[in-house]
Amino acid sequence: MRLIPRLIILALILVASIAPAQNRVENRHVAQRMQLMQTGRAAVDVLTGMMSNRIRFDKPRARAARKSLIKMTDAIPKHFRKRRTDPLSNAKITLWINWTDFKYRAKGANNAARALNARSLNGLRATLPDLMQTCLSCHRAYRKDRKMVKTH
């Protein structure tokens, strides 16, 4: 009788170890693309936190987030240039069909990142909404609508 609970526990452990494997991105290029977007999201989270006073404004940290966004948005075309697929990818196929528009939007995001004023809270509040709108516009066009919050 004691063997059955042990077998159940062992079965649960095995299932738990297999389940994450099904949620892993297999294509390394797609994984890099997703990591790139995560980097941008982390920087935006810092800046929106400061903008909304959830995080105290810290000029060096804001400038580091701005620098990260500039670098990230500059790398977008490189990471998306070739059509790479994965079942867990959030990129729509239309991205590659409308490549010129996608590159234009990526350049707009880079320009908005460069225009961020991270020197003061008021400057951040004046410039961050433009960047966020630029990102959301591209996501609406080229990102699959997922119920869960994910990145590309």
Short mmCIF file of C-alpha atoms in Angstrom, two decimals:
data_model
loop_
_atom_site.label_atom_id
_atom_site.label_comp_id
_atom_site.label_asym_id
_atom_site.label_seq_id
_atom_site.Cartn_x
_atom_site.Cartn_y
_atom_site.Cartn_z
CA MET A 1 0.00 0.00 0.00
CA ARG A 2 2.92 2.35 0.63
CA LEU A 3 4.19 1.73 -2.87
CA ILE A 4 1.20 3.39 -4.55
CA PRO A 5 1.74 6.84 -2.96
CA ARG A 6 5.41 6.64 -3.91
CA LEU A 7 4.52 5.75 -7.49
CA ILE A 8 2.07 8.64 -7.64
CA ILE A 9 4.72 11.03 -6.36
CA LEU A 10 7.24 9.68 -8.87
CA ALA A 11 4.70 10.04 -11.69
CA LEU A 12 4.00 13.65 -10.66
CA ILE A 13 7.70 14.44 -10.61
CA LEU A 14 8.15 12.95 -14.08
CA VAL A 15 5.18 14.87 -15.47
CA ALA A 16 6.45 18.07 -13.89
CA SER A 17 9.85 17.59 -15.47
CA ILE A 18 8.40 16.87 -18.92
CA ALA A 19 5.89 19.74 -18.98
CA PRO A 20 8.48 22.55 -19.07
CA ALA A 21 10.16 20.92 -22.05
CA GLN A 22 6.94 21.35 -24.00
CA ASN A 23 7.02 25.08 -23.23
CA ARG A 24 10.55 25.70 -24.46
CA VAL A 25 11.27 27.51 -27.68
CA GLU A 26 13.17 25.09 -29.89
CA ASN A 27 14.43 27.50 -32.55
CA ARG A 28 17.41 29.35 -31.10
CA HIS A 29 16.84 32.37 -33.35
CA VAL A 30 13.26 32.71 -32.10
CA ALA A 31 14.54 32.35 -28.52
CA GLN A 32 17.04 35.16 -29.13
CA ARG A 33 14.29 37.29 -30.64
CA MET A 34 12.10 36.69 -27.60
CA GLN A 35 14.99 37.53 -25.28
CA LEU A 36 15.55 40.77 -27.18
CA MET A 37 11.92 41.74 -26.64
CA GLN A 38 12.15 40.75 -22.94
CA THR A 39 15.10 43.13 -22.60
CA GLY A 40 13.01 45.95 -24.03
CA ARG A 41 10.07 45.09 -21.83
CA ALA A 42 12.27 45.15 -18.71
CA ALA A 43 13.58 48.61 -19.62
CA VAL A 44 10.07 49.91 -20.31
CA ASP A 45 8.88 48.44 -17.00
CA VAL A 46 11.55 50.42 -15.15
CA LEU A 47 10.64 53.64 -16.95
CA THR A 48 6.89 53.24 -16.56
CA GLY A 49 7.45 52.49 -12.88
CA MET A 50 9.32 55.76 -12.54
CA MET A 51 6.77 57.65 -14.60
CA SER A 52 3.92 56.44 -12.37
CA ASN A 53 5.88 56.94 -9.12
CA ARG A 54 5.85 53.21 -8.32
CA ILE A 55 9.64 53.44 -8.50
CA ARG A 56 11.51 56.51 -7.37
CA PHE A 57 12.99 58.42 -10.31
CA ASP A 58 16.69 57.63 -10.58
CA LYS A 59 18.47 59.47 -13.38
CA PRO A 60 21.33 56.95 -13.87
CA ARG A 61 18.87 54.04 -13.90
CA ALA A 62 16.55 55.87 -16.31
CA ARG A 63 19.46 56.65 -18.62
CA ALA A 64 20.60 53.01 -18.51
CA ALA A 65 17.08 51.89 -19.45
CA ARG A 66 17.05 54.41 -22.31
CA LYS A 67 20.41 53.13 -23.53
CA SER A 68 19.12 49.55 -23.36
CA LEU A 69 16.05 50.50 -25.41
CA ILE A 70 18.16 52.24 -28.04
CA LYS A 71 20.37 49.18 -28.39
CA MET A 72 17.39 46.80 -28.38
CA THR A 73 15.33 48.69 -30.95
CA ASP A 74 18.37 49.06 -33.18
CA ALA A 75 18.76 45.25 -33.19
CA ILE A 76 15.13 44.47 -34.09
CA PRO A 77 15.59 44.24 -37.90
CA LYS A 78 18.63 41.99 -37.51
CA HIS A 79 16.79 39.55 -35.25
CA PHE A 80 13.68 39.43 -37.40
CA ARG A 81 15.31 39.59 -40.85
CA LYS A 82 14.95 35.89 -41.62
CA ARG A 83 11.63 34.19 -41.19
CA ARG A 84 12.18 31.79 -38.31
CA THR A 85 9.29 29.87 -36.86
CA ASP A 86 8.52 28.07 -33.65
CA PRO A 87 5.19 26.98 -32.20
CA LEU A 88 5.78 29.35 -29.28
CA SER A 89 6.68 32.34 -31.43
CA ASN A 90 4.38 35.34 -31.18
CA ALA A 91 5.39 36.86 -34.50
CA LYS A 92 2.76 36.89 -37.24
CA ILE A 93 3.72 35.71 -40.71
CA THR A 94 2.60 39.09 -42.06
CA LEU A 95 5.75 40.56 -40.51
CA TRP A 96 7.86 39.06 -43.31
CA ILE A 97 5.24 39.70 -45.97
CA ASN A 98 5.28 43.41 -45.01
CA TRP A 99 9.00 43.58 -44.25
CA THR A 100 9.43 47.17 -45.44
CA ASP A 101 6.68 48.39 -43.12
CA PHE A 102 8.10 46.35 -40.25
CA LYS A 103 11.56 47.87 -40.73
CA TYR A 104 9.98 51.32 -40.87
CA ARG A 105 8.22 50.67 -37.56
CA ALA A 106 11.43 49.34 -35.99
CA LYS A 107 13.23 52.51 -37.08
CA GLY A 108 10.40 54.55 -35.55
CA ALA A 109 10.84 52.67 -32.28
CA ASN A 110 14.56 53.36 -32.38
CA ASN A 111 13.94 57.06 -33.03
CA ALA A 112 11.46 57.18 -30.14
CA ALA A 113 13.99 55.46 -27.86
CA ARG A 114 16.64 58.00 -28.83
CA ALA A 115 14.15 60.82 -28.17
CA LEU A 116 13.46 59.61 -24.62
CA ASN A 117 14.33 62.27 -22.08
CA ALA A 118 15.74 60.36 -19.13
CA ARG A 119 17.26 63.42 -17.47
CA SER A 120 14.18 64.26 -15.40
CA LEU A 121 10.85 62.81 -14.35
CA ASN A 122 8.98 65.49 -16.30
CA GLY A 123 11.08 64.78 -19.37
CA LEU A 124 10.38 61.07 -19.05
CA ARG A 125 6.66 61.70 -18.65
CA ALA A 126 6.68 63.84 -21.79
CA THR A 127 8.56 61.37 -24.01
CA LEU A 128 7.84 57.82 -22.84
CA PRO A 129 4.24 57.71 -24.13
CA ASP A 130 5.52 58.20 -27.71
CA LEU A 131 7.82 55.19 -27.39
CA MET A 132 5.08 53.07 -25.88
CA GLN A 133 2.66 54.01 -28.67
CA THR A 134 5.27 53.13 -31.28
CA CYS A 135 5.84 49.71 -29.72
CA LEU A 136 2.13 48.99 -29.33
CA SER A 137 1.43 49.96 -32.92
CA CYS A 138 3.96 47.44 -34.18
CA HIS A 139 2.73 44.75 -31.80
CA ARG A 140 -0.85 45.24 -32.98
CA ALA A 141 0.25 44.74 -36.56
CA TYR A 142 2.84 41.98 -36.23
CA ARG A 143 2.36 40.14 -32.95
CA LYS A 144 -0.08 37.32 -32.40
CA ASP A 145 -2.78 38.11 -29.89
CA ARG A 146 -2.13 35.88 -26.90
CA LYS A 147 -4.19 35.68 -23.76
CA MET A 148 -1.07 35.37 -21.63
CA VAL A 149 1.48 38.16 -21.48
CA LYS A 150 4.48 37.04 -23.50
CA THR A 151 6.95 38.52 -25.91
CA HIS A 152 7.72 37.47 -29.45
#
